[in-house]
PDB file of C-alpha atoms in Angstrom:
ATOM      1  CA  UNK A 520      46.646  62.543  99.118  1.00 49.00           C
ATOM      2  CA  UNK A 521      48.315  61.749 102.709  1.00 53.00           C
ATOM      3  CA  UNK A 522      49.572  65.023 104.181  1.00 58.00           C
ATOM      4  CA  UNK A 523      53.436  65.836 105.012  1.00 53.00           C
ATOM      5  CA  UNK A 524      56.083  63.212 104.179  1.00 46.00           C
ATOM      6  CA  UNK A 525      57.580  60.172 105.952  1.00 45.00           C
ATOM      7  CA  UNK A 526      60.594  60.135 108.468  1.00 42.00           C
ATOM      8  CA  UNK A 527      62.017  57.980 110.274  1.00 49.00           C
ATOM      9  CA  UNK A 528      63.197  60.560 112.381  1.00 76.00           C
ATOM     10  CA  UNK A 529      61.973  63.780 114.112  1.00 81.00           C
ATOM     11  CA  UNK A 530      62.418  66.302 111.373  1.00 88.00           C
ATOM     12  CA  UNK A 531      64.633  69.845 111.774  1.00 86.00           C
ATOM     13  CA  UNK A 532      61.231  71.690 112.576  1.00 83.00           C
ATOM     14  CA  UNK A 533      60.190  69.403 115.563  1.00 81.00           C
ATOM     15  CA  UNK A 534      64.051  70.164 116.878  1.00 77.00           C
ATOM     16  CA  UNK A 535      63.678  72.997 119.637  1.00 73.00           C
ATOM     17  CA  UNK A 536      65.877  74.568 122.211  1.00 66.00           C
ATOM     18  CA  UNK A 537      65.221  73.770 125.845  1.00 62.00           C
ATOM     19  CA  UNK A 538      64.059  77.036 127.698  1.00 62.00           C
ATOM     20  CA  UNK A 539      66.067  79.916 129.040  1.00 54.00           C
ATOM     21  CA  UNK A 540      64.132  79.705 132.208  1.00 61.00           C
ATOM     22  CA  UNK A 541      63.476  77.518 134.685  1.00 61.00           C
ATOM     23  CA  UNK A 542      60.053  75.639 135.534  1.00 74.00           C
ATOM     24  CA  UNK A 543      61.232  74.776 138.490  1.00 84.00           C
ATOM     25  CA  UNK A 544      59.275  76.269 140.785  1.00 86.00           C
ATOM     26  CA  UNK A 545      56.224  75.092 138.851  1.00 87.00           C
ATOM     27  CA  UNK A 546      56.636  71.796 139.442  1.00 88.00           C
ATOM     28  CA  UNK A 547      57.681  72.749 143.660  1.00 91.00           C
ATOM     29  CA  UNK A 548      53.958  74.270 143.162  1.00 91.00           C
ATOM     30  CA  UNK A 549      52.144  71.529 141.531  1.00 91.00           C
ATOM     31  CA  UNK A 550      54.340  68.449 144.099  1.00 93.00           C
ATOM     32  CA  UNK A 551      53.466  70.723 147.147  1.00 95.00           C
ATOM     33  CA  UNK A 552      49.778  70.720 146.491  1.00 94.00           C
ATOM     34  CA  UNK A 553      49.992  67.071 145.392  1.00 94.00           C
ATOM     35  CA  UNK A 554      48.629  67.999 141.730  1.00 92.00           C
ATOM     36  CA  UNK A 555      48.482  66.421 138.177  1.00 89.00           C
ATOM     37  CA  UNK A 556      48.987  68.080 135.180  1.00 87.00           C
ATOM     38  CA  UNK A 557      48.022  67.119 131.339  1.00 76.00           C
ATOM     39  CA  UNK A 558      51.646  68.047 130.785  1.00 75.00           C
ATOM     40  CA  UNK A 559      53.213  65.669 132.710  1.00 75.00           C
ATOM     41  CA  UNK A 560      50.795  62.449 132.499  1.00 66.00           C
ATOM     42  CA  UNK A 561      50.022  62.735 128.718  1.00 66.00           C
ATOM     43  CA  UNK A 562      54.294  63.759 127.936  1.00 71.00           C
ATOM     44  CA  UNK A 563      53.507  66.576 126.347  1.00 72.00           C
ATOM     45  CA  UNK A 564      56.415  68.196 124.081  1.00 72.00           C
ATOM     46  CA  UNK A 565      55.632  71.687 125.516  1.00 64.00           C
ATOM     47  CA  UNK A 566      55.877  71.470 129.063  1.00 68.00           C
ATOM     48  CA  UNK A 567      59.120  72.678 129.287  1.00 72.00           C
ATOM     49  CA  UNK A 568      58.423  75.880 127.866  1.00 73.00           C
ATOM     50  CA  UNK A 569      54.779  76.640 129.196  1.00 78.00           C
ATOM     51  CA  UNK A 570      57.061  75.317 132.971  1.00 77.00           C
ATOM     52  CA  UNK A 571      59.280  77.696 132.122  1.00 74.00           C
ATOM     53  CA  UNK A 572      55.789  80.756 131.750  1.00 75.00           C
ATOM     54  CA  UNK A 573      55.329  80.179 135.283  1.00 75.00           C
ATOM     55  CA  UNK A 574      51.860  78.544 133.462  1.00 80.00           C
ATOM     56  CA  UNK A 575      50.228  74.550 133.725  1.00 82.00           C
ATOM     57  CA  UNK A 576      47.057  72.795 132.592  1.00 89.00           C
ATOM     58  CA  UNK A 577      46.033  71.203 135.642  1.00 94.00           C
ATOM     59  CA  UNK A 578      44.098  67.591 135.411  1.00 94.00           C
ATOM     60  CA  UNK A 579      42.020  66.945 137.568  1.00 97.00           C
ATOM     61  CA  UNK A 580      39.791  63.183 138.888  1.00 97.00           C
ATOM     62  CA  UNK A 581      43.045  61.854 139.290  1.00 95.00           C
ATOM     63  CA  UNK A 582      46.132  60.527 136.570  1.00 93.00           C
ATOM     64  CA  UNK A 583      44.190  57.347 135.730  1.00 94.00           C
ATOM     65  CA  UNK A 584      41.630  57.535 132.915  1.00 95.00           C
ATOM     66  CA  UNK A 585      39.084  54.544 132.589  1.00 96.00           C
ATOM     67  CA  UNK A 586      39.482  54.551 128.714  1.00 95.00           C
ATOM     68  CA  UNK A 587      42.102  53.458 126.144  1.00 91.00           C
ATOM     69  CA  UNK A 588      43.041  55.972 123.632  1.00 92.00           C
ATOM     70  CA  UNK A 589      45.720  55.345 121.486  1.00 88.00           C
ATOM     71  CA  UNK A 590      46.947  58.184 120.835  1.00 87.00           C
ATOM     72  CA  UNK A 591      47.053  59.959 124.542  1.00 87.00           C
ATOM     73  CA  UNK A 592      49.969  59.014 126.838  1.00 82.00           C
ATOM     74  CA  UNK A 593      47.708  59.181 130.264  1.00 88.00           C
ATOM     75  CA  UNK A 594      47.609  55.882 131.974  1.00 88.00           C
ATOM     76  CA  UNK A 595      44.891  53.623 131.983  1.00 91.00           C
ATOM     77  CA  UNK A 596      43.181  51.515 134.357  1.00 93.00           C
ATOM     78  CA  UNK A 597      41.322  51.704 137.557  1.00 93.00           C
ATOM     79  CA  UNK A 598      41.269  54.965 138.943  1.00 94.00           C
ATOM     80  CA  UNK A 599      41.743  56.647 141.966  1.00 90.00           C
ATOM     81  CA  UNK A 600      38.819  58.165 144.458  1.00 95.00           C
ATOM     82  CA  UNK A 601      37.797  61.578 143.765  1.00 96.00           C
ATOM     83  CA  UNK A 602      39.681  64.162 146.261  1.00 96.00           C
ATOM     84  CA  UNK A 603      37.031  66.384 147.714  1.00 97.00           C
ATOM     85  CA  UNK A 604      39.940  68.601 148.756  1.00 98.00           C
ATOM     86  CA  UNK A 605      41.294  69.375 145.446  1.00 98.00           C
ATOM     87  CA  UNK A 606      39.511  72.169 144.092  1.00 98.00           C
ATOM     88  CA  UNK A 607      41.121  74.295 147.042  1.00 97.00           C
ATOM     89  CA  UNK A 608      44.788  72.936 146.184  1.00 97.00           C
ATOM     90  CA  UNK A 609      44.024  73.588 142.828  1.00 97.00           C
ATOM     91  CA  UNK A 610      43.449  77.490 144.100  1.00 97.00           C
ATOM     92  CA  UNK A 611      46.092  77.247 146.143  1.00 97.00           C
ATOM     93  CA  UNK A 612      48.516  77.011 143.103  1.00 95.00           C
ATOM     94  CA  UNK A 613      46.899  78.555 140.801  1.00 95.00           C
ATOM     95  CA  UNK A 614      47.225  81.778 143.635  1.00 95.00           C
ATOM     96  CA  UNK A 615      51.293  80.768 143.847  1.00 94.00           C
ATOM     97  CA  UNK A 616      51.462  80.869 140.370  1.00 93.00           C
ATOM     98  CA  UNK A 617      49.628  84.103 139.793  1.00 92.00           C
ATOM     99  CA  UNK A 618      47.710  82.947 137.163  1.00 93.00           C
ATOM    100  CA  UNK A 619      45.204  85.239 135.848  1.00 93.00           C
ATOM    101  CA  UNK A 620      43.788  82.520 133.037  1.00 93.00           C
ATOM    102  CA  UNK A 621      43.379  78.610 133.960  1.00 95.00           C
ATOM    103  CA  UNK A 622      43.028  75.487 132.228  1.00 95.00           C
ATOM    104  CA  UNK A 623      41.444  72.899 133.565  1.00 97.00           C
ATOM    105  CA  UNK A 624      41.152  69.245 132.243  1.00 95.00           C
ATOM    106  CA  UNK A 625      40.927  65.988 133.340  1.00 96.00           C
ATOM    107  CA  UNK A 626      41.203  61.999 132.861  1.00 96.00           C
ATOM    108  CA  UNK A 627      38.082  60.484 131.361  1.00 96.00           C
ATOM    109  CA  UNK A 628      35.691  58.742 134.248  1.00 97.00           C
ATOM    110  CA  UNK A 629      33.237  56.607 133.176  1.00 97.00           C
ATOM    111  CA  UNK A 630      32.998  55.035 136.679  1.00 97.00           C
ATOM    112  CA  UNK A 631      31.392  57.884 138.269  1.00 98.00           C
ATOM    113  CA  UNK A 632      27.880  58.446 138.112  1.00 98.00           C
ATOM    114  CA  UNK A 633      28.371  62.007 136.929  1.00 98.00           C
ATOM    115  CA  UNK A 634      31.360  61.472 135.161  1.00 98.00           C
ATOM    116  CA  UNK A 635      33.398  63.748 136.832  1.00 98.00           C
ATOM    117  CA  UNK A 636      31.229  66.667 135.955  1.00 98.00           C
ATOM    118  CA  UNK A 637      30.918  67.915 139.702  1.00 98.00           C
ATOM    119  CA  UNK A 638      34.701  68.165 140.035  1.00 98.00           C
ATOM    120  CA  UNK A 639      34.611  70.345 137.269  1.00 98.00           C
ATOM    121  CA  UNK A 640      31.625  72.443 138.702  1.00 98.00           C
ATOM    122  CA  UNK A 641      33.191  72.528 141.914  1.00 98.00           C
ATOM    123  CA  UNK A 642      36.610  73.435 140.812  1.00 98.00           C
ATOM    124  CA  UNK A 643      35.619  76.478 138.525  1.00 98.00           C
ATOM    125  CA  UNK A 644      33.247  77.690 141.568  1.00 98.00           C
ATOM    126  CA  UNK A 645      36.266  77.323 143.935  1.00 98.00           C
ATOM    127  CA  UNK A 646      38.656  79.276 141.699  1.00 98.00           C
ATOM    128  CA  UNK A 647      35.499  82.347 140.739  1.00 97.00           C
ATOM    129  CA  UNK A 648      35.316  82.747 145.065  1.00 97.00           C
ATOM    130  CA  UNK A 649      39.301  82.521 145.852  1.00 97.00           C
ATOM    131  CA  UNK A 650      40.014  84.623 142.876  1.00 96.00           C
ATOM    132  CA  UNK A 651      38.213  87.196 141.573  1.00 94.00           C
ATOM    133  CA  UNK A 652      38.473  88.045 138.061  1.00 95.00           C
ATOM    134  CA  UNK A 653      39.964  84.829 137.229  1.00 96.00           C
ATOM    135  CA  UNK A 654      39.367  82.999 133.621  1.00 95.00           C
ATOM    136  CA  UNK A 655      38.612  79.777 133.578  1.00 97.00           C
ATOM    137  CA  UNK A 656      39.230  77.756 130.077  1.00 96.00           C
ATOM    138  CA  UNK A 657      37.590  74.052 130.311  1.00 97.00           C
ATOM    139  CA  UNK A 658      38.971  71.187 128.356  1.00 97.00           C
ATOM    140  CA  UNK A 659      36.807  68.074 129.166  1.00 98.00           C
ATOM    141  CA  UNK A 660      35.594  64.472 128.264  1.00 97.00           C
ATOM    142  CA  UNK A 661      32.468  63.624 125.796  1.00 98.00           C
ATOM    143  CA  UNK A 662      30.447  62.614 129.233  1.00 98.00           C
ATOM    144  CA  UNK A 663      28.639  60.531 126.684  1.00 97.00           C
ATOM    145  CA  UNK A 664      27.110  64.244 125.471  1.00 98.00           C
ATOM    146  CA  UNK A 665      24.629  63.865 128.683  1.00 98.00           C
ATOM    147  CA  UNK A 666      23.134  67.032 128.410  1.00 98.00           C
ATOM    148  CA  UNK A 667      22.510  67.452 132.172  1.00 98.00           C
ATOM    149  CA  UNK A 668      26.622  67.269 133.054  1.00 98.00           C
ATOM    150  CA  UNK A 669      27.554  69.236 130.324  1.00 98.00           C
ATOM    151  CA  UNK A 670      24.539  71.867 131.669  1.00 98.00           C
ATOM    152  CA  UNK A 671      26.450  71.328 135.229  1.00 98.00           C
ATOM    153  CA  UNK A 672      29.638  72.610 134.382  1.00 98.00           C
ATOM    154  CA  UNK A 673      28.031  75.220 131.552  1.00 98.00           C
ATOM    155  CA  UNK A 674      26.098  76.893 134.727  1.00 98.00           C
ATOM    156  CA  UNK A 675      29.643  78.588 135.981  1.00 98.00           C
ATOM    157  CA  UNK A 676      30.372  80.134 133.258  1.00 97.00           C
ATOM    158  CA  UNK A 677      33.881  79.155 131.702  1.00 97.00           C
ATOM    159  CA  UNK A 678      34.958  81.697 129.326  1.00 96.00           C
ATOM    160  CA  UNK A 679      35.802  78.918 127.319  1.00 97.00           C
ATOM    161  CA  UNK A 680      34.394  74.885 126.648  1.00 98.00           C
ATOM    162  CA  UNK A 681      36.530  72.596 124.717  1.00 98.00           C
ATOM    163  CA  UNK A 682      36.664  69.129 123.668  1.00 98.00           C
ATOM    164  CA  UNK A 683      38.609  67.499 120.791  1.00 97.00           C
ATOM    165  CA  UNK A 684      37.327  65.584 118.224  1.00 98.00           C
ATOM    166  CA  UNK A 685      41.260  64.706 118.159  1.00 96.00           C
ATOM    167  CA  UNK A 686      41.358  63.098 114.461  1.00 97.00           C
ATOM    168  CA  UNK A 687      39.152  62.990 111.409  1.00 98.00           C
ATOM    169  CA  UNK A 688      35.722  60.169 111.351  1.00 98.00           C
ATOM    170  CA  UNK A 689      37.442  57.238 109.507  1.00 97.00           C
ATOM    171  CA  UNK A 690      40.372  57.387 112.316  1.00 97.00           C
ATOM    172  CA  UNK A 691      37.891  57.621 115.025  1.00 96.00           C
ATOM    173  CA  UNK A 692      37.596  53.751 115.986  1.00 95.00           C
ATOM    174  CA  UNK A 693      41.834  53.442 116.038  1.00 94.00           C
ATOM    175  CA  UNK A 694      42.440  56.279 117.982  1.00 94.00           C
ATOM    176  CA  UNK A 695      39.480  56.891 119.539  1.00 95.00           C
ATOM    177  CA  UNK A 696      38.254  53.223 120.358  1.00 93.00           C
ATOM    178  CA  UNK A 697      35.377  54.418 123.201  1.00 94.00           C
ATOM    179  CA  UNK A 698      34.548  57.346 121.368  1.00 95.00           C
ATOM    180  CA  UNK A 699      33.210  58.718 118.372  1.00 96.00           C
ATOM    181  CA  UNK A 700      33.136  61.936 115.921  1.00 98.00           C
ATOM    182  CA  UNK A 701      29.919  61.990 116.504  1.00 98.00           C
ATOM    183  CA  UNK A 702      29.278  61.807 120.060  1.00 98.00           C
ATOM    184  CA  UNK A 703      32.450  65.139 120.428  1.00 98.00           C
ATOM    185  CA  UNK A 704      30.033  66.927 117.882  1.00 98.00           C
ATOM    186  CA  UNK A 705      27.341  66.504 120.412  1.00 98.00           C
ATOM    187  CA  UNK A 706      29.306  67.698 122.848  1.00 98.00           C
ATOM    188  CA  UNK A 707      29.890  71.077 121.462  1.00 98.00           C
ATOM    189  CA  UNK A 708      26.480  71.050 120.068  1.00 98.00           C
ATOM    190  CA  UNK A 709      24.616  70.633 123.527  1.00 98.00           C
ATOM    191  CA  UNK A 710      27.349  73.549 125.167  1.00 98.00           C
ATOM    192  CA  UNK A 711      25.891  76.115 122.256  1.00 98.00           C
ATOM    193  CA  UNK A 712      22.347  74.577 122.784  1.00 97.00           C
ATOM    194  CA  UNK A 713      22.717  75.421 126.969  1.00 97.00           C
ATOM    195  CA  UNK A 714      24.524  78.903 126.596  1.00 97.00           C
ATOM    196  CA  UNK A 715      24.856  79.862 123.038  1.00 97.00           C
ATOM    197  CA  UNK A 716      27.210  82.629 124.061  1.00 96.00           C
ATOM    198  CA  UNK A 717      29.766  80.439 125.047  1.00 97.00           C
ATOM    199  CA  UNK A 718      32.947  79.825 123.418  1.00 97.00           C
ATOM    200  CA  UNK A 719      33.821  76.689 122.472  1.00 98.00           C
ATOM    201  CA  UNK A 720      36.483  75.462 121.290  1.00 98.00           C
ATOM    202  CA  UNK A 721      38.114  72.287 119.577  1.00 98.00           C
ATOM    203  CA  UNK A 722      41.198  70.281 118.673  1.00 97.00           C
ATOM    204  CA  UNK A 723      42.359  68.050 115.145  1.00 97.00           C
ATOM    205  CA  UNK A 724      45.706  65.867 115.507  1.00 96.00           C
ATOM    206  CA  UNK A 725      47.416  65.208 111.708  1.00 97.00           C
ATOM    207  CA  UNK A 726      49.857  62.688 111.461  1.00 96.00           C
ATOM    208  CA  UNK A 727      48.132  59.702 111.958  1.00 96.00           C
ATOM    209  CA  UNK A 728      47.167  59.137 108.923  1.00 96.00           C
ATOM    210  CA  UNK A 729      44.228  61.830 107.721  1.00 97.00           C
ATOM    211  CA  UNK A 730      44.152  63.338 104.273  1.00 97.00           C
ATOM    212  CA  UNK A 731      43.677  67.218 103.665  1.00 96.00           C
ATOM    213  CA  UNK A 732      40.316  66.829 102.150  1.00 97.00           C
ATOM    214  CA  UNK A 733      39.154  64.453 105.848  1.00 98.00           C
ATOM    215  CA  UNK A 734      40.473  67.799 107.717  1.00 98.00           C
ATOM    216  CA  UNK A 735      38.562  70.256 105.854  1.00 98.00           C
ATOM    217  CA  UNK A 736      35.443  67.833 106.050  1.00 98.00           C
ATOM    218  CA  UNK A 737      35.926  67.838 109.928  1.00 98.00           C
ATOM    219  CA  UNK A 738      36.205  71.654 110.060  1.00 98.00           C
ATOM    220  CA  UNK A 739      33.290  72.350 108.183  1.00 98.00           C
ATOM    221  CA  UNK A 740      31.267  69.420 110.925  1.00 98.00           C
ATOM    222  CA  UNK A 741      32.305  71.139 113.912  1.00 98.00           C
ATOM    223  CA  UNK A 742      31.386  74.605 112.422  1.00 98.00           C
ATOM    224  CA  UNK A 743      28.030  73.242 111.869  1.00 98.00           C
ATOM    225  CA  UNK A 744      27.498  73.105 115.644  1.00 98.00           C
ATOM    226  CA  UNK A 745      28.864  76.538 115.899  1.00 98.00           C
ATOM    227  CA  UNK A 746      32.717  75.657 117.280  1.00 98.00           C
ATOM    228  CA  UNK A 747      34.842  78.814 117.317  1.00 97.00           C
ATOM    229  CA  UNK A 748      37.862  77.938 118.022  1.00 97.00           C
ATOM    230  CA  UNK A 749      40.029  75.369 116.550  1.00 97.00           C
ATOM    231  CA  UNK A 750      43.507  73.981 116.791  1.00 96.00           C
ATOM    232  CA  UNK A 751      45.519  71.876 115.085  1.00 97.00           C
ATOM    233  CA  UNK A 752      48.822  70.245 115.746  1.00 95.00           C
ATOM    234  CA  UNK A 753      51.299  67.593 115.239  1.00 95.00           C
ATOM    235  CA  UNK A 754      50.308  64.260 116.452  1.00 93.00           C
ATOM    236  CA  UNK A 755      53.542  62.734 118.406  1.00 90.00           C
ATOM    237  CA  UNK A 756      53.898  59.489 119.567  1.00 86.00           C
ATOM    238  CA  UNK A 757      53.818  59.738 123.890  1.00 80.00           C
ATOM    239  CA  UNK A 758      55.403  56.288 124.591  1.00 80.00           C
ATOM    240  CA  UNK A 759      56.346  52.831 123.094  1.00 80.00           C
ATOM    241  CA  UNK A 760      52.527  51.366 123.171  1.00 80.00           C
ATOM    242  CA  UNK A 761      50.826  54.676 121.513  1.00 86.00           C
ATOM    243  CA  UNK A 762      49.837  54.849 117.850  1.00 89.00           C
ATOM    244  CA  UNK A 763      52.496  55.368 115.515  1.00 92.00           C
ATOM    245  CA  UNK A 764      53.527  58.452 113.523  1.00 93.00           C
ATOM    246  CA  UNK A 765      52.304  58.108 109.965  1.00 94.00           C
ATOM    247  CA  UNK A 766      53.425  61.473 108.528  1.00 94.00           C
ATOM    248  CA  UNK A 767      55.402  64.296 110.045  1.00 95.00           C
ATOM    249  CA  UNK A 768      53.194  67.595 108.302  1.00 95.00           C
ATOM    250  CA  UNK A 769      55.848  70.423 107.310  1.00 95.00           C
ATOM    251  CA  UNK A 770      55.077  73.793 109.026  1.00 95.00           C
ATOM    252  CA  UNK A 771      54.109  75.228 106.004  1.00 96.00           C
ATOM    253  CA  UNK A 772      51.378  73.087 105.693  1.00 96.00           C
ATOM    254  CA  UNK A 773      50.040  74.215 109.165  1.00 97.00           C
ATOM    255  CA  UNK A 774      50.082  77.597 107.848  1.00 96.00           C
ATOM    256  CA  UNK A 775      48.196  77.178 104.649  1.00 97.00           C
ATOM    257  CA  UNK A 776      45.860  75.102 106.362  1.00 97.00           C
ATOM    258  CA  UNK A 777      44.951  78.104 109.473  1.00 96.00           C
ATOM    259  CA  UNK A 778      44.432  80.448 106.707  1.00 96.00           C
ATOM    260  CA  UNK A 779      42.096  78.471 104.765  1.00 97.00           C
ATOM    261  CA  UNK A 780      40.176  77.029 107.867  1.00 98.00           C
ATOM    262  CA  UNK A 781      39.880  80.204 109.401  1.00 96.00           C
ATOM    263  CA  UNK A 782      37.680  81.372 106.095  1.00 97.00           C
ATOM    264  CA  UNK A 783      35.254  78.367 107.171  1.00 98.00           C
ATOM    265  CA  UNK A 784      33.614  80.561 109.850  1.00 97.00           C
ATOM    266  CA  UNK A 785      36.163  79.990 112.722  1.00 97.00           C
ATOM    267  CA  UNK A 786      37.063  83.191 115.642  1.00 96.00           C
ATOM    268  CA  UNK A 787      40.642  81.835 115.781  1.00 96.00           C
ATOM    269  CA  UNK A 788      42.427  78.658 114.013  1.00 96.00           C
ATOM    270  CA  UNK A 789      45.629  78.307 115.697  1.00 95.00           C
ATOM    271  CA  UNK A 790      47.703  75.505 113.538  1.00 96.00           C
ATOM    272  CA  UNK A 791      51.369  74.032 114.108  1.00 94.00           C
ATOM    273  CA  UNK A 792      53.655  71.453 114.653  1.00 93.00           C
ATOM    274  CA  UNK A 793      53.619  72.316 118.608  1.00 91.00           C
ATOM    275  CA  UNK A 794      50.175  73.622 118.799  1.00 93.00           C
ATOM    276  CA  UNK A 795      47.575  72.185 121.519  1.00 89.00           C
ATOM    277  CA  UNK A 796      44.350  72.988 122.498  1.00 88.00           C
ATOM    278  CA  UNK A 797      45.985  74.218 126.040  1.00 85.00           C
ATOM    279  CA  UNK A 798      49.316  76.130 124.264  1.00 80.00           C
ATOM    280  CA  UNK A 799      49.147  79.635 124.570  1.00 80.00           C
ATOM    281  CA  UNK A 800      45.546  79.423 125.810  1.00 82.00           C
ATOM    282  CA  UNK A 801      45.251  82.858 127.100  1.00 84.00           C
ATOM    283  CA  UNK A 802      46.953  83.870 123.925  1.00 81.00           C
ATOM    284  CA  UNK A 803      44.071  82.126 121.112  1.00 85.00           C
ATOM    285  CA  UNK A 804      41.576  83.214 123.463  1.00 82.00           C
ATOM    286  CA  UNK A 805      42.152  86.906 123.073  1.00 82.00           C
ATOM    287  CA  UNK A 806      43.318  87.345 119.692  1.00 82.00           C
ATOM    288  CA  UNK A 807      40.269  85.404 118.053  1.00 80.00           C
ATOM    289  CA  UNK A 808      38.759  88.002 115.659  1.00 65.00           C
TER     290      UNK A 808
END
């Protein structure tokens, strides 16, 4: 069966008030060190509230990504040079901001000969010597699971490596058009294979179309390569051109469907309409277990 029902419009329990608080000077922080964030570029729903936490996921290579997933509201198309400076700006705010856990992600760059991997190297090494005791979460692209950049950015210890497999295998090819299940499994496979202490960690979109027994089968995959942390969230549509809405998954669904994943092995399942593999980072990282 397809999960949730269909609406035309946002339902009651994807209605939410707009913050108390003001992100204001979080975006004076991220425009004064000339800065992109995931929650700008890809629109996402919760920026006004993580703004508003004195808290970003900053994106780094650029706003541009070199691929064309349907689902993902970044724009596409050539992209910009690499900034050898912005591993220090990223500091820089992250120092403003007082941030005490990071996440850092970043366009996809198959134009570069290391895919981006040495940004990511660079930038956790940059933020471990400007600010001791900092935490560094990673959310990055497949690199094509090349063992040697994942390795790269393995070597400075994040506390955390993601990637999302973002939907089930059969939807793959839709949303996912220059990716594959697969190749994300090998991803997370290759992180555990390099450090097998390391947390990694994993994201599932519903809405687009995936049945109940397709999520559970894509749980129980990226267990097998020893993923510990896993969330799943509402898939919403970023702009006119994205992927359309197929169901709109009730939040009690969400909550059955932590408590039975969590049983499949998992540290922490953290399911929701709003949930995102950057929400409340800090949050799912410590309360795993």
């Amino acid at each position: 069966m397809k999960l949730g029902v269909r609406r035309e419009k946002f339902p009651e329990w994807l209605h939410r008030s707009l913050p108390a608080a003001s992100g204001e000077s979080v975006r004076r922080v991220i425009i004064g060190q000339r800065l992109n964030t995931v929650c700008e570029e890809a629109r996402c729903p919760n920026r006004s509230e993580c703004y508003s936490r004195q808290t970003a996921t900053f994106m780094i290579l650029g706003k541009v990504c070199t691929r064309h997933c349907s689902f993902c509201g970044v724009l596409s198309g050539i992209p910009e040079d690499v900034s050898a400076d912005e591993p220090d700006r990223i500091a820089i705010a992250v120092q403003s901001l007082h941030l005490r856990y990071v996440v850092i992600t970043s366009v996809t760059r198959d134009d570069l000969a290391d895919e981006g991997a040495g940004q990511f190297s660079r930038v956790i090494w940059t933020l471990k010597k400007l600010i001791p005791g900092i935490q560094v979460e990673v959310l990055t692209p497949d690199f094509h699971a090349r063992e040697e950049l994942i390795a790269m950015i393995v070597k400075e210890k994040p506390m955390v490596y993601g990637h999302n497999v973002e939907t089930v295998p059969r939807l793959q090819p839709k949303v996912r058009p220059q990716a594959s299940f697969t190749q994300s499994l090998r991803v997370l496979e290759v992180v555990k294979n390099v450090a097998s202490h390391m947390i990694t960690k994993s994201g599932i979109m519903l809405g687009l179309g995936e049945t109940l027994a397709e999520v559970r089968s894509s749980a129980r995959e990226l267990r097998s390569v020893g993923c510990d942390i896993l969330t799943v969230g509402q898939y919403l549509k970023p702009c006119h051109a994205s992927a359309e809405v197929v169901r709109y998954v009730p939040p009690g669904v969400f909550r059955d469907l932590a408590e039975e994943l969590k049983g499949f092995g998992f540290q922490k399942v953290e399911a929701g309409p709003f949930v995102r593999s950057s929400y409340h980072a800090e949050k799912v990282f410590w309360q795993r277990n």
